[in-house]
Coordinates of C-alpha atoms and ligand atoms in Angstrom, one line a residue:
X1 CA 34.2 -6.8 -21.9
X2 CA 33.6 -3.5 -20.0
X3 CA 31.2 -1.8 -22.4
X4 CA 31.3 1.5 -20.7
X5 CA 35.1 1.7 -21.5
X6 CA 34.6 1.4 -25.3
X7 CA 35.1 4.2 -27.8
X8 CA 32.3 5.4 -30.1
X9 CA 33.8 3.5 -33.0
X10 CA 34.1 0.3 -31.0
X11 CA 30.5 0.6 -29.7
X12 CA 29.2 1.2 -33.3
X13 CA 30.9 -2.0 -34.4
X14 CA 29.5 -3.9 -31.4
X15 CA 26.0 -2.5 -32.2
X16 CA 26.3 -3.9 -35.7
X17 CA 27.2 -7.4 -34.4
X18 CA 24.4 -7.3 -31.8
X19 CA 21.8 -6.2 -34.4
X20 CA 22.7 -9.1 -36.6
X21 CA 22.3 -11.4 -33.6
X22 CA 19.0 -9.8 -32.7
X23 CA 17.7 -10.3 -36.2
X24 CA 18.5 -14.0 -36.0
X25 CA 16.8 -14.1 -32.6
X26 CA 13.6 -12.6 -34.1
X27 CA 13.7 -15.0 -37.0
X28 CA 13.4 -17.9 -34.6
X29 CA 9.8 -16.8 -33.9
X30 CA 10.0 -17.6 -30.2
X31 CA 7.0 -17.4 -27.8
X32 CA 8.5 -17.4 -24.3
X33 CA 7.3 -15.8 -21.1
X34 CA 9.3 -14.6 -18.1
X35 CA 6.4 -12.7 -16.5
X36 CA 4.6 -15.5 -14.6
X37 CA 5.5 -15.6 -11.0
X38 CA 3.6 -18.8 -10.4
X39 CA 4.4 -22.4 -9.7
X40 CA 5.1 -24.7 -12.6
X41 CA 3.0 -27.8 -13.3
X42 CA 5.7 -29.9 -11.8
X43 CA 5.4 -28.0 -8.5
X44 CA 1.6 -28.2 -8.5
X45 CA 1.9 -31.9 -8.9
X46 CA 3.7 -32.2 -5.6
X47 CA 0.4 -31.4 -3.9
X48 CA -1.7 -33.9 -5.9
X49 CA -2.5 -36.1 -3.0
X50 CA -4.4 -33.2 -1.5
X51 CA -7.1 -33.6 -4.1
X52 CA -8.0 -37.0 -2.7
X53 CA -8.5 -35.8 0.9
X54 CA -10.6 -36.4 2.9
X55 CA -12.3 -38.2 0.0
X56 CA -16.0 -39.1 -0.5
X57 CA -15.9 -41.7 2.1
X58 CA -13.4 -39.9 4.4
X59 CA -14.0 -38.3 7.7
X60 CA -15.1 -34.7 7.2
X61 CA -14.9 -33.8 10.9
X62 CA -12.3 -31.4 12.2
X63 CA -10.4 -32.0 15.5
X64 CA -12.9 -29.7 17.4
X65 CA -15.8 -31.7 16.1
X66 CA -16.8 -29.3 13.3
X67 CA -18.5 -30.9 10.3
X68 CA -16.5 -29.2 7.6
X69 CA -19.2 -29.6 5.1
X70 CA -21.5 -27.3 7.0
X71 CA -21.8 -23.5 7.6
X72 CA -19.7 -21.7 10.2
X73 CA -16.2 -21.6 11.5
X74 CA -15.2 -18.1 10.3
X75 CA -11.9 -18.2 12.3
X76 CA -10.7 -21.3 10.3
X77 CA -9.9 -24.8 11.4
X78 CA -7.7 -24.9 14.5
X79 CA -5.5 -27.7 13.3
X80 CA -4.6 -25.8 10.1
X81 CA -4.0 -22.6 12.1
X82 CA -1.7 -24.6 14.4
X83 CA 0.3 -25.9 11.5
X84 CA 0.9 -22.4 10.1
X85 CA 1.3 -20.7 13.5
X86 CA 5.1 -21.3 13.5
X87 CA 5.9 -20.6 9.9
X88 CA 3.9 -17.3 10.0
X89 CA 5.1 -16.4 13.6
X90 CA 1.5 -15.8 14.8
X91 CA 0.0 -17.6 17.9
X92 CA -2.6 -20.0 16.5
X93 CA -5.5 -18.3 18.3
X94 CA -4.5 -15.0 16.7
X95 CA -4.4 -16.5 13.2
X96 CA -7.4 -16.6 10.9
X97 CA -7.6 -19.0 8.0
X98 CA -9.9 -17.6 5.3
X99 CA -10.4 -17.9 1.6
X100 CA -7.7 -18.9 -0.9
X101 CA -5.9 -15.6 -1.5
X102 CA -3.9 -13.4 0.9
X103 CA -4.2 -10.6 -1.6
X104 CA -7.9 -10.7 -1.1
X105 CA -7.4 -10.4 2.7
X106 CA -5.1 -7.4 2.1
X107 CA -7.8 -5.8 0.0
X108 CA -10.4 -6.5 2.6
X109 CA -8.2 -4.9 5.3
X110 CA -7.5 -1.8 3.2
X111 CA -11.1 -1.4 2.2
X112 CA -12.3 -1.8 5.8
X113 CA -9.7 0.8 6.9
X114 CA -10.8 3.2 4.3
X115 CA -14.5 2.7 5.0
X116 CA -14.5 2.3 8.7
X117 CA -11.0 2.8 10.2
X118 CA -9.1 0.2 12.2
X119 CA -8.8 -0.3 16.0
X120 CA -7.3 3.0 17.3
X121 CA -8.7 5.1 14.5
X122 CA -11.0 8.1 15.4
X123 CA -12.5 8.0 11.9
X124 CA -12.2 6.1 8.6
X125 CA -8.7 6.6 7.2
X126 CA -9.4 9.1 4.4
X127 CA -11.7 11.4 6.3
X128 CA -8.7 12.5 8.3
X129 CA -7.3 14.1 5.2
X130 CA -5.5 12.3 2.3
X131 CA -4.2 9.0 3.2
X132 CA -0.7 7.8 2.2
X133 CA 1.0 4.4 2.5
X134 CA 4.8 3.9 2.3
X135 CA 5.9 1.6 -0.6
X136 CA 9.4 0.1 -0.5
X137 CA 10.6 0.0 -4.1
X138 CA 11.1 -2.1 -6.1
X139 CA 8.1 -3.9 -4.7
X140 CA 5.0 -5.9 -5.6
X141 CA 2.8 -4.4 -8.3
X142 CA -0.5 -5.7 -6.9
X143 CA 0.1 -3.8 -3.6
X144 CA 0.5 -0.7 -5.6
X145 CA -2.6 -1.4 -7.8
X146 CA -4.7 -1.9 -4.7
X147 CA -3.7 1.5 -3.3
X148 CA -4.2 3.2 -6.6
X149 CA -7.7 1.8 -6.9
X150 CA -8.6 3.0 -3.4
X151 CA -7.2 6.5 -4.0
X152 CA -4.4 6.0 -1.4
X153 CA -1.3 8.0 -2.1
X154 CA 1.9 6.0 -2.4
X155 CA 5.2 7.2 -1.1
X156 CA 8.2 5.2 -2.5
X157 CA 11.0 4.3 -0.1
X158 CA 14.2 2.7 -1.4
X159 CA 14.9 -0.9 -0.5
X160 CA 18.3 -1.6 0.8
X161 CA 20.0 -5.0 1.5
X162 CA 18.4 -5.1 4.9
X163 CA 14.9 -3.9 4.1
X164 CA 13.4 -0.5 3.5
X165 CA 15.6 2.5 4.2
X166 CA 14.6 2.9 7.8
X167 CA 15.9 6.5 8.3
X168 CA 13.5 7.5 5.5
X169 CA 10.7 5.4 6.9
X170 CA 11.1 7.0 10.4
X171 CA 11.2 10.5 8.8
X172 CA 8.1 9.9 6.8
X173 CA 5.9 8.4 9.5
X174 CA 6.2 11.7 11.4
X175 CA 3.4 12.9 9.0
X176 CA 0.0 11.8 10.3
X177 CA -1.4 11.3 6.8
X178 CA 1.0 8.3 6.5
X179 CA -1.1 5.4 7.8
X180 CA 0.8 2.4 6.8
X181 CA 3.6 0.6 5.0
X182 CA 3.7 -2.4 2.7
X183 CA 6.3 -5.0 3.6
X184 CA 7.3 -8.3 2.0
X185 CA 9.7 -9.1 4.8
X186 CA 11.2 -12.4 3.6
X187 CA 12.6 -13.2 0.1
X188 CA 10.9 -10.0 -0.9
X189 CA 9.2 -9.5 -4.3
X190 CA 11.2 -8.8 -6.4
X191 CA 14.6 -8.2 -4.6
X192 CA 14.6 -11.4 -2.5
X193 CA 15.8 -9.4 0.5
X194 CA 14.9 -10.6 4.0
X195 CA 14.5 -7.8 6.5
X196 CA 17.3 -7.7 9.1
X197 CA 16.4 -8.1 12.8
X198 CA 17.3 -4.4 13.3
X199 CA 14.9 -3.3 10.5
X200 CA 12.1 -5.3 12.0
X201 CA 12.8 -3.9 15.5
X202 CA 12.8 -0.3 14.2
X203 CA 9.5 -0.9 12.3
X204 CA 8.0 -2.2 15.6
X205 CA 9.4 0.5 17.8
X206 CA 9.2 3.7 15.7
X207 CA 6.9 6.5 16.8
X208 CA 4.3 7.2 14.2
X209 CA 2.2 10.4 14.0
X210 CA -0.9 8.4 13.0
X211 CA -2.1 6.4 16.1
X212 CA -3.8 3.9 13.7
X213 CA -0.7 3.2 11.6
X214 CA -0.5 -0.3 10.2
X215 CA 2.3 -2.5 8.8
X216 CA 0.9 -4.7 6.0
X217 CA 3.3 -7.6 6.6
X218 CA 2.9 -9.7 3.5
X219 CA 4.9 -12.8 4.4
X220 CA 4.1 -14.5 1.1
X221 CA 7.5 -16.3 1.0
X222 CA 7.8 -17.3 4.7
X223 CA 8.8 -20.8 3.9
X224 CA 10.0 -20.5 0.3
X225 CA 13.8 -20.9 0.6
X226 CA 15.4 -22.1 -2.6
X227 CA 19.1 -22.6 -1.9
X228 CA 21.2 -23.2 1.2
X229 CA 20.2 -22.1 4.6
X230 CA 16.9 -20.5 5.5
X231 CA 17.0 -16.8 6.4
X232 CA 15.6 -16.0 9.8
X233 CA 13.0 -13.3 10.2
X234 CA 12.4 -11.4 13.5
X235 CA 8.9 -11.8 15.0
X236 CA 7.0 -8.6 14.1
X237 CA 3.9 -9.2 16.2
X238 CA 6.0 -10.0 19.3
X239 CA 8.2 -7.0 18.8
X240 CA 5.3 -4.6 18.2
X241 CA 3.7 -5.8 21.4
X242 CA 7.0 -5.5 23.3
X243 CA 7.4 -1.9 22.1
X244 CA 3.8 -0.9 23.1
X245 CA 2.2 -1.1 19.7
X246 CA 0.3 -4.4 19.9
X247 CA -2.1 -3.5 17.1
X248 CA 0.5 -2.2 14.6
X249 CA 1.0 -5.3 12.3
X250 CA -1.3 -7.1 10.0
X251 CA 0.4 -10.4 9.0
X252 CA -0.6 -12.1 5.7
X253 CA 0.3 -15.4 4.2
X254 CA -1.1 -18.2 2.1
X255 CA -0.4 -21.7 0.8
X256 CA -0.7 -20.4 -2.8
X257 CA 3.0 -21.3 -3.5
X258 CA 3.0 -24.3 -1.2
X259 CA 0.0 -26.4 -2.4
X260 CA -2.0 -25.0 -5.3
X261 CA -2.0 -21.3 -6.3
X262 CA -5.6 -21.3 -7.3
X263 CA -7.0 -23.3 -4.5
X264 CA -4.9 -22.9 -1.4
X265 CA -5.7 -21.3 2.0
X266 CA -4.9 -17.7 3.0
X267 CA -4.1 -16.4 6.5
X268 CA -4.4 -13.2 8.5
X269 CA -2.6 -12.9 11.9
X270 CA -2.6 -10.0 14.3
X271 CA -3.5 -8.8 17.8
X272 CA -6.7 -10.0 19.4
X273 CA -8.3 -6.6 18.8
X274 CA -7.4 -6.7 15.1
X275 CA -8.5 -10.3 14.7
X276 CA -12.0 -9.4 16.2
X277 CA -12.1 -6.3 13.9
X278 CA -11.5 -8.4 10.8
X279 CA -13.8 -11.2 11.8
X280 CA -16.5 -8.6 12.4
X281 CA -16.2 -7.4 8.8
X282 CA -15.8 -10.9 7.3
X283 CA -19.0 -12.1 9.1
X284 CA -21.0 -9.6 7.0
X285 CA -19.6 -11.2 3.8
X286 CA -20.0 -14.9 4.6
X287 CA -21.1 -17.4 7.1
X288 CA -17.8 -19.2 6.9
X289 CA -14.9 -20.2 4.6
X290 CA -14.4 -23.3 2.5
X291 CA -13.5 -25.7 5.4
X292 CA -13.4 -28.8 3.3
X293 CA -10.4 -27.2 1.5
X294 CA -8.9 -26.3 4.9
X295 CA -9.4 -29.9 6.1
X296 CA -7.6 -31.4 3.2
X297 CA -4.8 -28.9 3.7
X298 CA -4.7 -29.9 7.4
X299 CA -4.5 -33.6 6.6
X300 CA -1.9 -33.1 3.8
X301 CA 0.2 -30.8 6.0
X302 CA -0.4 -32.0 9.6
X303 CA 2.4 -29.9 11.2
X304 CA 5.1 -27.4 10.4
X305 CA 7.7 -30.1 9.7
X306 CA 5.4 -31.5 7.0
X307 CA 5.4 -28.0 5.5
X308 CA 9.2 -27.9 5.7
X309 CA 9.6 -31.2 4.0
X310 CA 7.2 -30.2 1.3
X311 CA 9.1 -26.9 0.7
X312 CA 12.3 -28.9 0.2
X313 CA 10.6 -30.6 -2.7
X314 CA 9.7 -27.2 -4.2
X315 CA 13.2 -26.0 -3.7
X316 CA 14.6 -29.0 -5.6
X317 CA 12.5 -28.0 -8.6
X318 CA 13.2 -24.3 -8.4
X319 CA 16.9 -24.4 -7.6
X320 CA 18.2 -25.3 -11.1
X321 CA 16.0 -22.5 -12.6
X322 CA 17.5 -19.8 -10.4
X323 CA 21.0 -21.2 -11.0
X324 CA 20.4 -21.0 -14.7
X325 CA 19.4 -17.3 -14.5
X326 CA 22.6 -16.5 -12.8
X327 CA 24.7 -18.7 -15.1
X328 CA 23.3 -17.2 -18.3
X329 CA 23.4 -13.6 -17.1
X330 CA 26.9 -14.0 -15.7
X331 CA 28.2 -15.5 -18.9
X332 CA 26.7 -12.8 -21.2
X333 CA 26.6 -9.7 -19.0
X334 CA 29.1 -10.3 -16.2
X335 CA 31.9 -7.8 -16.3
X336 CA 30.2 -5.6 -18.9
X337 CA 29.3 -2.9 -16.3
X338 CA 25.8 -2.6 -17.7
X339 CA 23.7 -5.0 -15.5
X340 CA 23.4 -6.2 -12.0
X341 CA 21.0 -8.8 -10.7
X342 CA 20.0 -10.6 -7.5
X343 CA 21.0 -14.1 -6.6
X344 CA 18.0 -15.1 -4.5
X345 CA 18.1 -17.6 -1.7
X346 CA 14.3 -17.9 -1.8
X347 CA 11.1 -16.5 -3.1
X348 CA 10.1 -16.4 -6.8
X349 CA 11.9 -13.5 -8.5
X350 CA 15.2 -12.2 -9.8
X351 CA 15.5 -8.4 -9.8
X352 CA 17.5 -7.1 -12.8
X353 CA 18.9 -3.6 -13.0
X354 CA 20.0 -2.3 -16.4
X355 CA 21.5 1.1 -17.2
X356 CA 19.2 4.1 -16.4
X357 CA 16.7 4.8 -19.1
X358 CA 17.0 1.3 -20.7
X359 CA 14.4 -1.0 -19.0
X360 CA 11.5 0.0 -21.2
X361 CA 13.7 -0.5 -24.3
X362 CA 14.9 -3.9 -23.1
X363 CA 11.3 -5.0 -22.6
X364 CA 10.3 -3.7 -26.0
X365 CA 13.2 -5.4 -27.8
X366 CA 12.5 -8.7 -26.0
X367 CA 8.7 -8.5 -26.7
X368 CA 9.4 -7.9 -30.4
X369 CA 11.5 -11.1 -30.3
X370 CA 8.7 -13.1 -28.7
X371 CA 10.0 -13.0 -25.1
X372 CA 7.4 -11.5 -22.8
X373 CA 8.9 -9.6 -19.8
X374 CA 7.1 -7.9 -16.9
X375 CA 6.5 -4.3 -18.1
X376 CA 9.2 -1.9 -17.1
X377 CA 8.1 0.2 -14.1
X378 CA 5.7 -2.5 -12.8
X379 CA 7.8 -2.8 -9.6
X380 CA 7.1 0.9 -8.8
X381 CA 3.9 2.8 -7.7
X382 CA 1.8 3.9 -10.7
X383 CA 4.1 1.8 -12.9
X384 CA 6.7 4.6 -12.9
X385 CA 10.3 3.7 -12.3
X386 CA 12.0 7.1 -12.1
X387 CA 15.3 5.6 -13.4
X388 CA 13.7 3.2 -15.9
X389 CA 16.1 0.5 -14.9
X390 CA 14.4 -2.3 -13.0
X391 CA 13.0 -5.5 -14.6
X392 CA 11.5 -8.3 -12.6
X393 CA 12.3 -11.8 -13.9
X394 CA 10.1 -14.8 -12.9
X395 CA 11.9 -18.1 -13.7
X396 CA 9.6 -20.5 -11.9
X397 CA 7.1 -21.4 -14.6
X398 CA 9.0 -22.3 -17.8
X399 CA 10.9 -25.5 -18.3
X400 CA 14.7 -25.3 -18.3
X401 CA 15.0 -25.4 -22.1
X402 CA 12.5 -22.5 -22.6
X403 CA 14.1 -20.6 -19.7
X404 CA 17.5 -20.9 -21.3
X405 CA 16.3 -19.5 -24.6
X406 CA 14.4 -16.7 -22.9
X407 CA 17.4 -15.7 -20.8
X408 CA 19.9 -15.8 -23.7
X409 CA 17.5 -13.6 -25.7
X410 CA 17.0 -11.3 -22.7
X411 CA 20.7 -10.9 -22.2
X412 CA 21.2 -10.0 -25.8
X413 CA 18.4 -7.3 -25.6
X414 CA 20.0 -5.9 -22.5
X415 CA 23.3 -5.5 -24.3
X416 CA 21.8 -4.0 -27.4
X417 CA 19.7 -1.5 -25.4
X418 CA 22.8 -0.5 -23.4
X419 CA 25.0 -0.1 -26.5
X420 CA 22.3 2.0 -28.2
X421 CA 22.0 4.2 -25.1
X422 CA 25.8 4.6 -24.7
X423 CA 26.0 5.7 -28.3
X424 CA 23.7 8.6 -27.6
X425 CA 25.8 9.7 -24.7
X426 CA 28.2 12.5 -25.1
X427 CA 30.5 11.0 -22.5
X428 CA 31.7 8.3 -24.8
X429 CA 35.2 9.0 -26.3
X430 CA 35.2 9.4 -30.1
Ligands
LIG1 N1 2.1 -11.2 -2.0 C1 3.2 -11.3 -2.8 C2 4.4 -10.5 -2.3 C3 3.2 -12.0 -3.9 O1 4.3 -12.1 -4.7 C4 2.0 -12.7 -4.3 C5 2.0 -13.5 -5.6 O2 2.8 -13.4 -6.4 C6 0.9 -12.6 -3.5 C7 1.0 -11.9 -2.3 C8 -0.4 -13.3 -3.9 O3 -0.7 -14.1 -2.8 P1 -2.1 -15.0 -2.8 O4 -2.0 -16.0 -3.9 O5 -2.2 -15.5 -1.4 O6 -3.2 -14.0 -3.0

């Protein structure tokens, strides 16, 4: 039923029905959560053998002879870097394996840029006036929180089906205060878009007023396909070099959603100059990373095809959950004209758009009925969605039964919020 075509009287009647349904939903006393973009216990269990490697009596020596139990090895184990070189599209010698969180490495790079500048800077970033970073929206809330913390201005750029609006990006980088751009180039958070080859080429080739401009290429979902064919991503480092900007891209990735989200391995990849720059800073923080964890990852995932096979097992767990989101939303909201959502082929999220001005109300209604949703606005800098319409759904963590209840409740809240909104609109025929 196309809700936007109903008369005022029909909408009032529909609201009464929906309110009754909502009351019954609340009476169920649910406690459900669609906010957690993290692997389920079933997914984590796929990496259980990792915990036995190399074992108390096992060989703790890496291929280059390093005793992984000892200090050193800041660059990370060569065999693990070789495994992830292909998936992250970074030559192994230009890939650093460090720590367990790529977000931490992004934070490190931003802080070092703000404190010291990057290769090509004439001064630390902010001393050259206020610093701004482009933020494709909707995007990842933690990227925005990091900039906010460091006092970096954020300029939203709309996402399209092929990546950020590149005309807008090329226009904005003509301002020398614009020092960088956040990119989640594959199965993006939350829209699941993979940047087209042309978008990647334009990012690599564009002229920027700032000589020390950086692309923060957060390839968090590089190998995280869920359905069907993988989506190819152009090689950002190679293209930057080809277009005369070898230092432009910082590539990030991790095994957080491959092995164990709390104890994986993170990666940074870039030009030789940027790698030396980062290692120089990291060497002041630590003598070396946790190489025992790197060794067990290298033994568990000896090459890229082992990663691929492992990700097939993840996909088998995730696929029914993503399918359920689409089935329930389609059944309840399809054809109503009040909602649109993504049908991801990979990544961790579904991006739901409701009528303008309704997202916060949907989140409130759902929260009051015991269904936690990511706060409205979270996918925009400073938590401000100018149209108040985007909601990020994370279906990976709950079991299928819980997910079904949460989605049905959510769909009801979307409809109720939309009907309430339509009833306040003067455009609705009497
Ligand atoms: N980048 C993106 C786009 C994410 O969605 C997430 C987690 O949800 C992360 C980074 C966090 O990565 P890590 O666990 O390696 O810090």
